[in-house]
CSV table of N, CA and C in Angstrom, one decimal:
chain,number,residue,atom,x,y,z
A,1,MET,N,9.5,-21.5,-31.8
A,1,MET,CA,9.1,-20.3,-32.2
A,1,MET,C,9.0,-19.5,-31.2
A,2,GLU,N,9.6,-19.7,-29.6
A,2,GLU,CA,10.3,-19.5,-28.6
A,2,GLU,C,11.2,-18.7,-28.4
A,3,GLU,N,12.1,-18.6,-29.4
A,3,GLU,CA,13.4,-17.7,-29.3
A,3,GLU,C,13.4,-17.1,-30.5
A,4,PRO,N,13.7,-16.1,-30.9
A,4,PRO,CA,13.8,-15.8,-32.7
A,4,PRO,C,16.0,-16.9,-32.5
A,5,PRO,N,16.0,-17.4,-34.0
A,5,PRO,CA,17.0,-17.8,-33.9
A,5,PRO,C,18.4,-16.5,-34.2
A,6,PRO,N,19.7,-17.2,-32.9
A,6,PRO,CA,20.1,-16.8,-33.2
A,6,PRO,C,21.6,-15.6,-34.1
A,7,ALA,N,21.6,-14.3,-33.6
A,7,ALA,CA,21.9,-14.2,-35.4
A,7,ALA,C,23.4,-14.2,-36.1
A,8,SER,N,23.6,-15.9,-35.3
A,8,SER,CA,24.8,-16.3,-36.3
A,8,SER,C,23.7,-17.5,-37.1
A,9,ALA,N,22.3,-17.6,-37.2
A,9,ALA,CA,21.7,-18.1,-38.0
A,9,ALA,C,21.6,-17.5,-39.5
A,10,THR,N,21.5,-18.5,-40.6
A,10,THR,CA,21.4,-18.1,-41.5
A,10,THR,C,20.3,-17.5,-41.9
A,11,ARG,N,21.1,-16.7,-42.8
A,11,ARG,CA,19.8,-15.6,-43.7
A,11,ARG,C,18.0,-16.4,-43.1
A,12,ARG,N,18.1,-17.9,-44.4
A,12,ARG,CA,16.8,-18.4,-44.6
A,12,ARG,C,15.9,-18.7,-43.4
A,13,THR,N,16.8,-19.6,-42.6
A,13,THR,CA,16.7,-19.6,-41.1
A,13,THR,C,15.9,-18.0,-40.2
A,14,ARG,N,16.3,-17.2,-40.8
A,14,ARG,CA,15.7,-15.8,-39.9
A,14,ARG,C,14.4,-15.6,-40.9
A,15,GLU,N,14.9,-16.1,-42.2
A,15,GLU,CA,13.7,-15.6,-42.9
A,15,GLU,C,12.4,-16.4,-43.0
A,16,ARG,N,12.9,-17.4,-42.4
A,16,ARG,CA,11.6,-18.7,-41.9
A,16,ARG,C,11.3,-18.3,-40.7
A,17,TYR,N,11.7,-18.2,-39.6
A,17,TYR,CA,11.3,-17.6,-38.1
A,17,TYR,C,10.6,-16.3,-38.8
A,18,ASP,N,10.9,-15.3,-39.5
A,18,ASP,CA,10.0,-14.0,-39.8
A,18,ASP,C,8.1,-14.9,-40.2
A,19,GLN,N,8.7,-15.4,-41.1
A,19,GLN,CA,7.5,-15.9,-41.5
A,19,GLN,C,6.9,-16.4,-40.6
A,20,LEU,N,7.5,-17.7,-40.4
A,20,LEU,CA,6.5,-18.0,-38.9
A,20,LEU,C,5.5,-16.9,-37.8
A,21,VAL,N,6.6,-16.4,-37.7
A,21,VAL,CA,5.8,-14.9,-36.8
A,21,VAL,C,4.6,-14.6,-37.3
A,22,ARG,N,4.5,-13.6,-38.3
A,22,ARG,CA,3.7,-13.2,-38.8
A,22,ARG,C,2.3,-13.8,-39.5
A,23,GLU,N,2.5,-15.3,-39.4
A,23,GLU,CA,1.7,-16.5,-39.7
A,23,GLU,C,0.7,-16.5,-38.4
A,24,ALA,N,1.5,-16.3,-37.1
A,24,ALA,CA,1.1,-16.7,-36.2
A,24,ALA,C,-0.3,-15.8,-35.3
A,25,LYS,N,1.0,-14.1,-35.8
A,25,LYS,CA,0.3,-12.8,-35.4
A,25,LYS,C,-1.2,-13.3,-36.0
A,26,THR,N,-1.3,-13.4,-37.7
A,26,THR,CA,-2.3,-13.4,-38.4
A,26,THR,C,-3.8,-14.6,-37.6
A,27,LEU,N,-3.1,-15.4,-37.3
A,27,LEU,CA,-3.6,-16.6,-36.7
A,27,LEU,C,-4.5,-15.8,-35.6
A,28,CYS,N,-3.9,-15.4,-34.3
A,28,CYS,CA,-4.1,-14.8,-33.4
A,28,CYS,C,-4.8,-14.0,-33.6
A,29,ALA,N,-4.4,-12.9,-34.0
A,29,ALA,CA,-5.7,-11.6,-34.5
A,29,ALA,C,-6.5,-11.7,-34.6
A,30,SER,N,-7.1,-12.9,-35.9
A,30,SER,CA,-8.4,-13.3,-36.0
A,30,SER,C,-8.7,-14.2,-35.7
A,31,CYS,N,-8.1,-14.3,-34.4
A,31,CYS,CA,-9.0,-15.7,-33.1
A,31,CYS,C,-10.3,-15.0,-32.9
A,32,PRO,N,-11.0,-15.7,-32.4
A,32,PRO,CA,-12.3,-14.8,-30.9
A,32,PRO,C,-12.0,-15.0,-29.9
A,33,LEU,N,-10.9,-15.8,-29.2
A,33,LEU,CA,-10.8,-16.1,-28.0
A,33,LEU,C,-9.3,-15.4,-27.4
A,34,PHE,N,-8.5,-14.4,-28.6
A,34,PHE,CA,-7.5,-13.3,-28.8
A,34,PHE,C,-7.4,-12.6,-27.2
A,35,THR,N,-8.6,-11.5,-26.7
A,35,THR,CA,-8.7,-11.1,-25.8
A,35,THR,C,-8.3,-12.4,-24.3
A,36,ASP,N,-9.3,-13.5,-24.4
A,36,ASP,CA,-8.8,-14.0,-23.2
A,36,ASP,C,-7.7,-14.6,-23.3
A,37,CYS,N,-7.0,-15.7,-24.3
A,37,CYS,CA,-5.7,-15.8,-24.2
A,37,CYS,C,-5.1,-15.1,-23.9
A,38,LEU,N,-5.0,-13.7,-24.2
A,38,LEU,CA,-4.3,-12.5,-24.0
A,38,LEU,C,-3.9,-12.4,-22.5
A,39,PHE,N,-5.0,-11.6,-22.2
A,39,PHE,CA,-5.2,-11.8,-20.5
A,39,PHE,C,-4.9,-12.6,-19.9
A,40,SER,N,-5.3,-14.3,-19.9
A,40,SER,CA,-4.7,-15.4,-19.4
A,40,SER,C,-3.4,-14.8,-19.3
A,41,ALA,N,-2.4,-15.5,-20.4
A,41,ALA,CA,-0.8,-15.1,-20.4
A,41,ALA,C,-0.4,-14.4,-20.4
A,42,VAL,N,-0.7,-13.1,-19.8
A,42,VAL,CA,-0.3,-12.3,-19.0
A,42,VAL,C,-0.8,-11.9,-17.8
A,43,ALA,N,-2.0,-12.0,-17.4
A,43,ALA,CA,-2.4,-11.9,-15.9
A,43,ALA,C,-2.0,-13.5,-15.1
A,44,GLU,N,-2.7,-14.1,-15.3
A,44,GLU,CA,-3.4,-15.3,-14.9
A,44,GLU,C,-2.4,-16.1,-14.4
A,45,HIS,N,-1.1,-17.0,-15.9
A,45,HIS,CA,-0.7,-18.2,-16.4
A,45,HIS,C,0.7,-18.0,-16.3
A,46,ASP,N,1.5,-18.6,-16.0
A,46,ASP,CA,2.9,-19.1,-16.3
A,46,ASP,C,2.8,-19.8,-17.9
A,47,VAL,N,2.9,-19.1,-18.9
A,47,VAL,CA,2.6,-19.8,-20.2
A,47,VAL,C,4.0,-20.3,-20.7
A,48,SER,N,4.0,-20.4,-21.9
A,48,SER,CA,5.3,-20.8,-23.1
A,48,SER,C,4.7,-21.3,-24.0
A,49,GLY,N,6.2,-20.6,-25.0
A,49,GLY,CA,5.8,-20.6,-26.8
A,49,GLY,C,5.1,-19.7,-27.0
A,50,PHE,N,4.3,-19.3,-28.6
A,50,PHE,CA,4.0,-17.8,-28.9
A,50,PHE,C,2.8,-18.0,-28.0
A,51,VAL,N,2.2,-16.3,-27.7
A,51,VAL,CA,0.8,-17.1,-27.4
A,51,VAL,C,-0.3,-15.3,-27.6
A,52,ALA,N,-1.0,-15.8,-27.6
A,52,ALA,CA,-2.4,-14.1,-28.3
A,52,ALA,C,-1.2,-13.2,-28.8
A,53,GLY,N,-0.9,-13.8,-29.8
A,53,GLY,CA,0.6,-12.9,-30.2
A,53,GLY,C,1.9,-12.2,-30.1
A,54,THR,N,1.8,-12.9,-29.2
A,54,THR,CA,2.9,-12.4,-28.2
A,54,THR,C,4.4,-13.4,-28.1
A,55,THR,N,5.1,-13.2,-27.2
A,55,THR,CA,6.7,-13.5,-26.9
A,55,THR,C,6.4,-13.7,-25.7
A,56,ALA,N,7.4,-14.4,-25.1
A,56,ALA,CA,8.4,-14.3,-23.3
A,56,ALA,C,8.1,-13.1,-23.3
A,57,ALA,N,8.6,-13.0,-24.4
A,57,ALA,CA,9.3,-11.5,-23.7
A,57,ALA,C,8.8,-10.3,-23.6
A,58,GLN,N,7.8,-9.8,-24.7
A,58,GLN,CA,6.3,-9.5,-24.2
A,58,GLN,C,5.3,-9.5,-23.5
A,59,TRP,N,5.6,-11.0,-22.7
A,59,TRP,CA,4.7,-10.9,-21.8
A,59,TRP,C,5.6,-10.2,-20.9
A,60,ARG,N,6.7,-10.9,-20.0
A,60,ARG,CA,7.5,-10.1,-19.2
A,60,ARG,C,7.2,-8.5,-19.4
A,61,SER,N,7.9,-8.1,-20.2
A,61,SER,CA,7.3,-6.7,-20.9
A,61,SER,C,5.3,-5.9,-19.8
A,62,MET,N,5.5,-6.6,-20.7
A,62,MET,CA,3.4,-6.1,-20.2
A,62,MET,C,2.7,-6.3,-18.6
A,63,ARG,N,3.7,-7.4,-18.0
A,63,ARG,CA,3.4,-8.0,-16.3
A,63,ARG,C,4.8,-6.9,-15.7
A,64,ASN,N,6.0,-6.4,-16.5
A,64,ASN,CA,6.9,-5.1,-16.0
A,64,ASN,C,5.7,-4.1,-15.6
A,65,LEU,N,5.4,-3.7,-16.8
A,65,LEU,CA,3.8,-2.3,-16.6
A,65,LEU,C,3.1,-2.1,-16.3
A,66,LEU,N,2.0,-4.0,-16.3
A,66,LEU,CA,0.7,-3.7,-15.3
A,66,LEU,C,1.3,-4.4,-14.1
A,67,ASP,N,2.6,-4.2,-13.5
A,67,ASP,CA,3.1,-4.5,-12.0
A,67,ASP,C,2.1,-6.1,-11.7
A,68,VAL,N,2.4,-7.0,-12.7
A,68,VAL,CA,1.6,-8.4,-11.9
A,68,VAL,C,2.5,-9.3,-12.1
A,69,GLU,N,2.5,-9.5,-11.2
A,69,GLU,CA,3.4,-11.4,-10.7
A,69,GLU,C,2.7,-12.3,-11.2
A,70,VAL,N,3.2,-13.3,-12.2
A,70,VAL,CA,2.5,-14.7,-12.2
A,70,VAL,C,3.3,-15.4,-11.3
A,71,GLN,N,2.9,-16.6,-10.7
A,71,GLN,CA,3.7,-17.6,-10.4
A,71,GLN,C,3.2,-19.2,-11.0
A,72,ALA,N,4.7,-19.4,-11.4
A,72,ALA,CA,4.7,-20.8,-11.8
A,72,ALA,C,3.9,-22.0,-12.0
A,73,ASP,N,3.0,-22.5,-12.8
A,73,ASP,CA,1.9,-23.5,-12.3
A,73,ASP,C,3.1,-24.9,-11.0
A,74,ASP,N,2.6,-25.4,-10.2
A,74,ASP,CA,2.7,-26.5,-9.9
A,74,ASP,C,2.6,-27.7,-10.6
A,75,PHE,N,2.8,-28.3,-10.9
A,75,PHE,CA,2.1,-29.6,-12.0
A,75,PHE,C,1.5,-30.5,-10.7
A,76,ASP,N,3.3,-30.9,-9.9
A,76,ASP,CA,2.9,-31.8,-9.2
A,76,ASP,C,1.9,-31.9,-8.0
A,77,GLN,N,1.6,-30.7,-8.2
A,77,GLN,CA,0.0,-30.4,-7.6
A,77,GLN,C,-1.0,-30.4,-8.0
A,78,LEU,N,-0.9,-29.7,-9.4
A,78,LEU,CA,-2.2,-30.1,-10.8
A,78,LEU,C,-2.3,-31.7,-10.5
A,79,ALA,N,-1.6,-32.7,-10.3
A,79,ALA,CA,-1.4,-34.0,-11.1
A,79,ALA,C,-2.2,-34.8,-9.8
A,80,GLY,N,-2.0,-34.1,-8.8
A,80,GLY,CA,-2.2,-35.0,-7.3
A,80,GLY,C,-1.1,-35.5,-6.8
A,81,ALA,N,0.1,-35.6,-6.7
A,81,ALA,CA,0.7,-35.5,-6.6
A,81,ALA,C,1.7,-35.1,-4.9
A,82,ARG,N,1.9,-35.3,-4.3
A,82,ARG,CA,2.2,-34.6,-3.1
A,82,ARG,C,3.8,-35.1,-2.8
A,83,GLY,N,4.4,-33.2,-2.6
A,83,GLY,CA,5.7,-33.2,-2.6
A,83,GLY,C,6.1,-33.0,-1.0
A,84,THR,N,7.3,-33.2,-0.9
A,84,THR,CA,7.6,-33.0,0.8
A,84,THR,C,8.0,-31.2,0.8
A,85,ARG,N,7.3,-31.4,1.9
A,85,ARG,CA,7.8,-29.7,2.4
A,85,ARG,C,6.8,-28.4,1.5
A,86,ARG,N,6.2,-29.3,1.3
A,86,ARG,CA,5.4,-28.3,0.7
A,86,ARG,C,4.4,-27.4,1.9
A,87,PRO,N,4.2,-25.5,1.5
A,87,PRO,CA,4.2,-25.1,2.6
A,87,PRO,C,2.6,-25.1,2.7
A,88,VAL,N,2.1,-25.0,3.5
A,88,VAL,CA,0.5,-25.4,3.9
A,88,VAL,C,-0.4,-23.6,4.4
A,89,SER,N,-1.0,-23.0,3.4
A,89,SER,CA,-1.7,-22.0,3.9
A,89,SER,C,-2.5,-21.9,5.6
A,90,HIS,N,-2.1,-21.1,6.3
A,90,HIS,CA,-2.7,-20.9,7.2
A,90,HIS,C,-4.6,-20.9,7.0
A,91,GLU,N,-4.9,-20.2,6.4
A,91,GLU,CA,-6.1,-19.8,5.4
A,91,GLU,C,-6.7,-21.5,5.6
A,92,GLU,N,-6.2,-22.0,4.4
A,92,GLU,CA,-6.8,-23.1,3.8
A,92,GLU,C,-7.1,-24.4,5.4
A,93,VAL,N,-6.0,-24.3,6.3
A,93,VAL,CA,-6.2,-25.4,7.1
A,93,VAL,C,-7.2,-24.9,7.9
A,94,LEU,N,-7.8,-23.3,8.1
A,94,LEU,CA,-8.6,-23.1,9.0
A,94,LEU,C,-10.2,-23.4,8.0
A,95,ARG,N,-10.0,-23.1,6.8
A,95,ARG,CA,-11.3,-23.7,5.8
A,95,ARG,C,-11.7,-25.5,5.9
A,96,LEU,N,-10.7,-25.8,5.9
A,96,LEU,CA,-10.7,-26.9,5.8
A,96,LEU,C,-11.1,-27.6,7.5
A,97,ARG,N,-11.1,-26.8,8.5
A,97,ARG,CA,-11.6,-27.3,9.6
A,97,ARG,C,-12.9,-26.9,10.0
A,98,THR,N,-12.9,-25.8,9.5
A,98,THR,CA,-14.4,-25.9,9.1
A,98,THR,C,-15.5,-26.4,8.0
A,99,GLN,N,-15.0,-26.8,7.1
A,99,GLN,CA,-15.7,-27.6,6.4
A,99,GLN,C,-16.1,-28.8,6.6
A,100,TYR,N,-14.7,-29.4,7.7
A,100,TYR,CA,-14.9,-30.8,8.2
A,100,TYR,C,-14.9,-30.7,9.0
A,101,PRO,N,-16.0,-29.7,10.1
A,101,PRO,CA,-15.9,-29.9,11.9
A,101,PRO,C,-15.6,-31.3,12.6
A,102,ASN,N,-15.9,-32.7,11.5
A,102,ASN,CA,-15.9,-33.3,13.1
A,102,ASN,C,-14.7,-35.0,12.3
A,103,ASP,N,-14.1,-33.9,11.4
A,103,ASP,CA,-12.6,-35.3,10.9
A,103,ASP,C,-11.9,-35.0,12.2
A,104,SER,N,-11.1,-36.0,12.3
A,104,SER,CA,-10.0,-36.1,13.1
A,104,SER,C,-9.1,-35.0,12.4
A,105,LEU,N,-7.9,-34.4,13.4
A,105,LEU,CA,-6.7,-33.4,12.9
A,105,LEU,C,-6.0,-34.8,11.8
A,106,GLU,N,-5.9,-35.7,12.3
A,106,GLU,CA,-5.4,-36.3,11.1
A,106,GLU,C,-5.0,-36.6,9.9
A,107,SER,N,-7.1,-36.6,9.4
A,107,SER,CA,-8.1,-37.1,8.2
A,107,SER,C,-7.3,-35.4,7.9
A,108,LEU,N,-7.0,-34.4,8.5
A,108,LEU,CA,-7.4,-32.8,7.9
A,108,LEU,C,-5.7,-32.8,7.3
A,109,ALA,N,-4.6,-32.8,8.1
A,109,ALA,CA,-3.3,-33.0,8.0
A,109,ALA,C,-3.2,-34.5,6.0
A,110,MET,N,-4.0,-34.9,6.5
A,110,MET,CA,-3.8,-36.2,5.0
A,110,MET,C,-4.4,-35.4,3.9
A,111,ARG,N,-5.7,-34.8,4.7
A,111,ARG,CA,-6.2,-33.9,3.2
A,111,ARG,C,-5.7,-33.4,2.5
A,112,LEU,N,-4.4,-32.6,3.5
A,112,LEU,CA,-3.4,-31.4,2.8
A,112,LEU,C,-2.4,-31.8,2.7
A,113,GLY,N,-2.5,-32.5,2.6
A,113,GLY,CA,-0.8,-33.2,2.3
A,113,GLY,C,0.4,-32.7,3.6
A,114,CYS,N,0.4,-32.3,4.5
A,114,CYS,CA,1.4,-32.1,6.0
A,114,CYS,C,1.4,-33.0,6.8
A,115,SER,N,1.9,-32.8,7.8
A,115,SER,CA,1.7,-33.5,9.3
A,115,SER,C,0.7,-32.8,9.9
A,116,LEU,N,0.9,-34.1,11.1
A,116,LEU,CA,0.2,-33.4,12.2
A,116,LEU,C,0.0,-32.5,13.0
A,117,SER,N,1.3,-32.4,13.0
A,117,SER,CA,2.0,-31.1,14.1
A,117,SER,C,2.0,-30.0,13.3
A,118,THR,N,2.1,-29.9,11.5
A,118,THR,CA,1.3,-28.5,11.1
A,118,THR,C,0.1,-28.3,11.1
A,119,VAL,N,-1.0,-28.8,11.5
A,119,VAL,CA,-2.4,-28.2,11.2
A,119,VAL,C,-2.2,-28.2,12.9
A,120,LYS,N,-2.0,-28.9,14.0
A,120,LYS,CA,-2.0,-28.6,15.6
A,120,LYS,C,-1.5,-27.1,15.5
A,121,ARG,N,-0.1,-27.4,14.6
A,121,ARG,CA,0.5,-25.3,14.7
A,121,ARG,C,-0.6,-24.2,14.0
A,122,HIS,N,-1.3,-24.4,13.0
A,122,HIS,CA,-1.7,-23.9,12.6
A,122,HIS,C,-3.3,-23.5,13.9
A,123,LEU,N,-3.7,-24.6,13.7
A,123,LEU,CA,-5.4,-24.1,14.7
A,123,LEU,C,-4.8,-23.5,15.7
A,124,ARG,N,-3.3,-23.8,16.7
A,124,ARG,CA,-2.9,-22.9,18.2
A,124,ARG,C,-3.0,-21.6,17.9
A,125,ARG,N,-2.1,-21.0,16.4
A,125,ARG,CA,-2.3,-19.8,15.9
A,125,ARG,C,-3.4,-18.9,16.3
A,126,ALA,N,-4.6,-19.6,15.3
A,126,ALA,CA,-6.7,-19.0,15.6
A,126,ALA,C,-6.8,-19.2,16.4
A,127,ARG,N,-6.7,-20.1,17.7
A,127,ARG,CA,-6.9,-20.0,18.9
A,127,ARG,C,-6.2,-18.6,19.7
A,128,ARG,N,-5.6,-18.5,19.6
A,128,ARG,CA,-4.7,-17.4,20.3
A,128,ARG,C,-4.7,-16.0,19.3
A,129,GLY,N,-5.6,-15.5,18.0
A,129,GLY,CA,-6.1,-14.9,17.6
A,129,GLY,C,-4.5,-13.9,16.8
A,130,GLN,N,-3.8,-15.3,16.4
A,130,GLN,CA,-2.6,-14.8,15.9
A,130,GLN,C,-2.5,-15.5,14.6
A,131,SER,N,-2.0,-15.1,13.4
A,131,SER,CA,-2.5,-14.7,11.6
A,131,SER,C,-1.1,-14.7,11.1
A,132,PRO,N,-0.4,-15.8,10.6
A,132,PRO,CA,0.7,-15.4,10.1
A,132,PRO,C,0.8,-14.0,8.7
A,133,ALA,N,1.5,-13.6,8.8
A,133,ALA,CA,1.8,-13.0,8.1
A,133,ALA,C,1.8,-13.0,6.4
A,134,THR,N,1.2,-12.7,6.1
A,134,THR,CA,0.9,-12.9,4.2
A,134,THR,C,0.8,-11.0,3.7
A,135,LYS,N,1.6,-12.0,2.4
A,135,LYS,CA,1.5,-10.7,1.7
A,135,LYS,C,-0.3,-10.5,0.8
A,136,ALA,N,-0.8,-8.9,0.7
A,136,ALA,CA,-1.9,-8.6,-0.1
A,136,ALA,C,-1.7,-8.9,-1.3
A,137,PRO,N,-2.6,-9.9,-1.7
A,137,PRO,CA,-2.1,-10.5,-3.3
A,137,PRO,C,-2.3,-8.9,-3.7
A,138,ARG,N,-1.1,-8.8,-5.4
A,138,ARG,CA,-2.1,-7.5,-6.0
A,138,ARG,C,-2.5,-7.6,-7.0
A,139,PRO,N,-3.6,-6.6,-7.1
A,139,PRO,CA,-4.9,-6.7,-7.8
A,139,PRO,C,-4.9,-7.5,-9.1
A,140,ARG,N,-5.7,-7.8,-9.2
A,140,ARG,CA,-6.2,-8.3,-11.2
A,140,ARG,C,-5.9,-7.5,-11.7
A,141,PRO,N,-5.0,-7.0,-12.5
A,141,PRO,CA,-5.6,-5.5,-14.1
A,141,PRO,C,-6.6,-6.0,-14.4
A,142,GLU,N,-7.7,-4.9,-15.5
A,142,GLU,CA,-8.1,-4.7,-15.4
A,142,GLU,C,-8.2,-5.6,-17.4
A,143,VAL,N,-9.2,-5.8,-17.7
A,143,VAL,CA,-9.0,-6.9,-19.2
A,143,VAL,C,-8.3,-5.4,-20.4
A,144,SER,N,-8.7,-4.1,-20.2
A,144,SER,CA,-8.8,-3.1,-21.2
A,144,SER,C,-7.2,-2.8,-20.3
A,145,ALA,N,-6.6,-2.5,-19.1
A,145,ALA,CA,-4.7,-2.3,-19.1
A,145,ALA,C,-4.1,-3.5,-19.8
A,146,VAL,N,-4.8,-4.7,-20.0
A,146,VAL,CA,-4.0,-5.2,-20.5
A,146,VAL,C,-4.0,-5.2,-21.7
A,147,LEU,N,-4.7,-5.1,-22.5
A,147,LEU,CA,-4.8,-4.9,-24.0
A,147,LEU,C,-4.3,-3.6,-24.2
A,148,ASP,N,-4.1,-2.2,-23.2
A,148,ASP,CA,-3.5,-1.2,-23.3
A,148,ASP,C,-1.8,-1.5,-23.4
A,149,ALA,N,-1.4,-2.3,-22.8
A,149,ALA,CA,0.1,-3.0,-22.0
A,149,ALA,C,0.0,-3.6,-23.6
A,150,PHE,N,-0.7,-3.7,-24.3
A,150,PHE,CA,0.0,-4.8,-25.4
A,150,PHE,C,0.1,-4.1,-26.5
A,151,ASP,N,-1.0,-2.9,-26.9
A,151,ASP,CA,-0.3,-2.1,-27.7
A,151,ASP,C,0.9,-1.2,-27.1
A,152,ALA,N,1.1,-0.8,-26.1
A,152,ALA,CA,2.3,-0.4,-25.7
A,152,ALA,C,3.5,-1.4,-25.9
A,153,VAL,N,3.6,-2.2,-26.0
A,153,VAL,CA,5.1,-3.6,-26.1
A,153,VAL,C,5.0,-4.0,-27.3
A,154,VAL,N,3.4,-4.1,-27.8
A,154,VAL,CA,3.9,-5.3,-29.5
A,154,VAL,C,3.7,-4.0,-30.8
A,155,ASP,N,3.1,-2.8,-30.4
A,155,ASP,CA,3.6,-1.5,-32.0
A,155,ASP,C,3.7,-1.1,-31.3
A,156,GLN,N,5.5,-1.3,-30.4
A,156,GLN,CA,5.7,0.1,-30.5
A,156,GLN,C,7.3,-0.3,-31.3
A,157,PRO,N,7.6,1.5,-31.6
A,157,PRO,CA,8.6,1.0,-32.4
A,157,PRO,C,10.4,0.6,-32.3
A,158,CYS,N,10.6,0.0,-32.9
A,158,CYS,CA,11.8,-0.7,-32.8
A,158,CYS,C,13.3,0.1,-31.6
A,159,GLN,N,13.7,0.0,-30.7
A,159,GLN,CA,14.0,0.7,-30.4
A,159,GLN,C,16.0,0.5,-30.4
A,160,SER,N,16.6,0.0,-31.1
A,160,SER,CA,17.6,-0.7,-31.4
A,160,SER,C,17.8,-0.3,-33.0
A,161,PRO,N,18.9,0.7,-33.3
A,161,PRO,CA,19.1,1.3,-34.6
A,161,PRO,C,19.8,0.3,-35.5
A,162,ARG,N,18.8,0.0,-36.5
A,162,ARG,CA,19.6,-1.0,-37.9
A,162,ARG,C,21.2,-1.1,-37.9
A,163,PRO,N,21.2,-1.5,-38.3
A,163,PRO,CA,23.1,-1.6,-38.9
A,163,PRO,C,22.6,-0.8,-39.9
A,164,GLY,N,23.8,0.1,-40.1
A,164,GLY,CA,23.9,1.4,-41.8
A,164,GLY,C,23.0,2.0,-41.1
A,165,SER,N,22.2,2.1,-40.2
A,165,SER,CA,21.6,3.4,-40.2
A,165,SER,C,22.2,4.6,-39.2
A,166,THR,N,21.8,5.7,-39.5
A,166,THR,CA,22.2,6.1,-38.1
A,166,THR,C,21.1,7.1,-37.3
A,167,ARG,N,21.3,7.4,-35.6
A,167,ARG,CA,20.7,8.0,-35.2
A,167,ARG,C,20.9,9.1,-34.7
A,168,VAL,N,20.2,10.2,-35.0
A,168,VAL,CA,19.7,11.8,-34.8
A,168,VAL,C,19.6,11.5,-32.8
A,169,ALA,N,20.5,12.7,-32.4
A,169,ALA,CA,20.2,12.7,-31.0
A,169,ALA,C,19.1,14.2,-30.5
């Protein structure tokens, strides 16, 4: 259900897809976790599939309305696998140094999954009072704003005219 069938699909395939979408929307609408699920899909996680009665195109529209940017989850990091040349946050280096003041710099580098020179560079910058320029994080939208965006995107009338209909300007 991630993508609707192409226009070249058979009528039966399109009808089956429409039926599945209606059933999924009905199930989602009756779920007690609908609001949490919708908020998570729009404002917190990069999800896939049909979530909270919405499609990927609808999440993108809601995110655009709310000016929300959601980063794709890094599954390697979540699984504990270390990648090469992974950027290390300046704040994370300083936090770990404060949390483990007696650890060697080599131990901190291992905890961070980076090189010793990276840890030293961040600590030198901190001593000099330099901090790398970071973008201010965008504020998360309120749940009510996500629900309003849902109403605006999902409940809006169809924008394109149906075949055989005329559009009055």
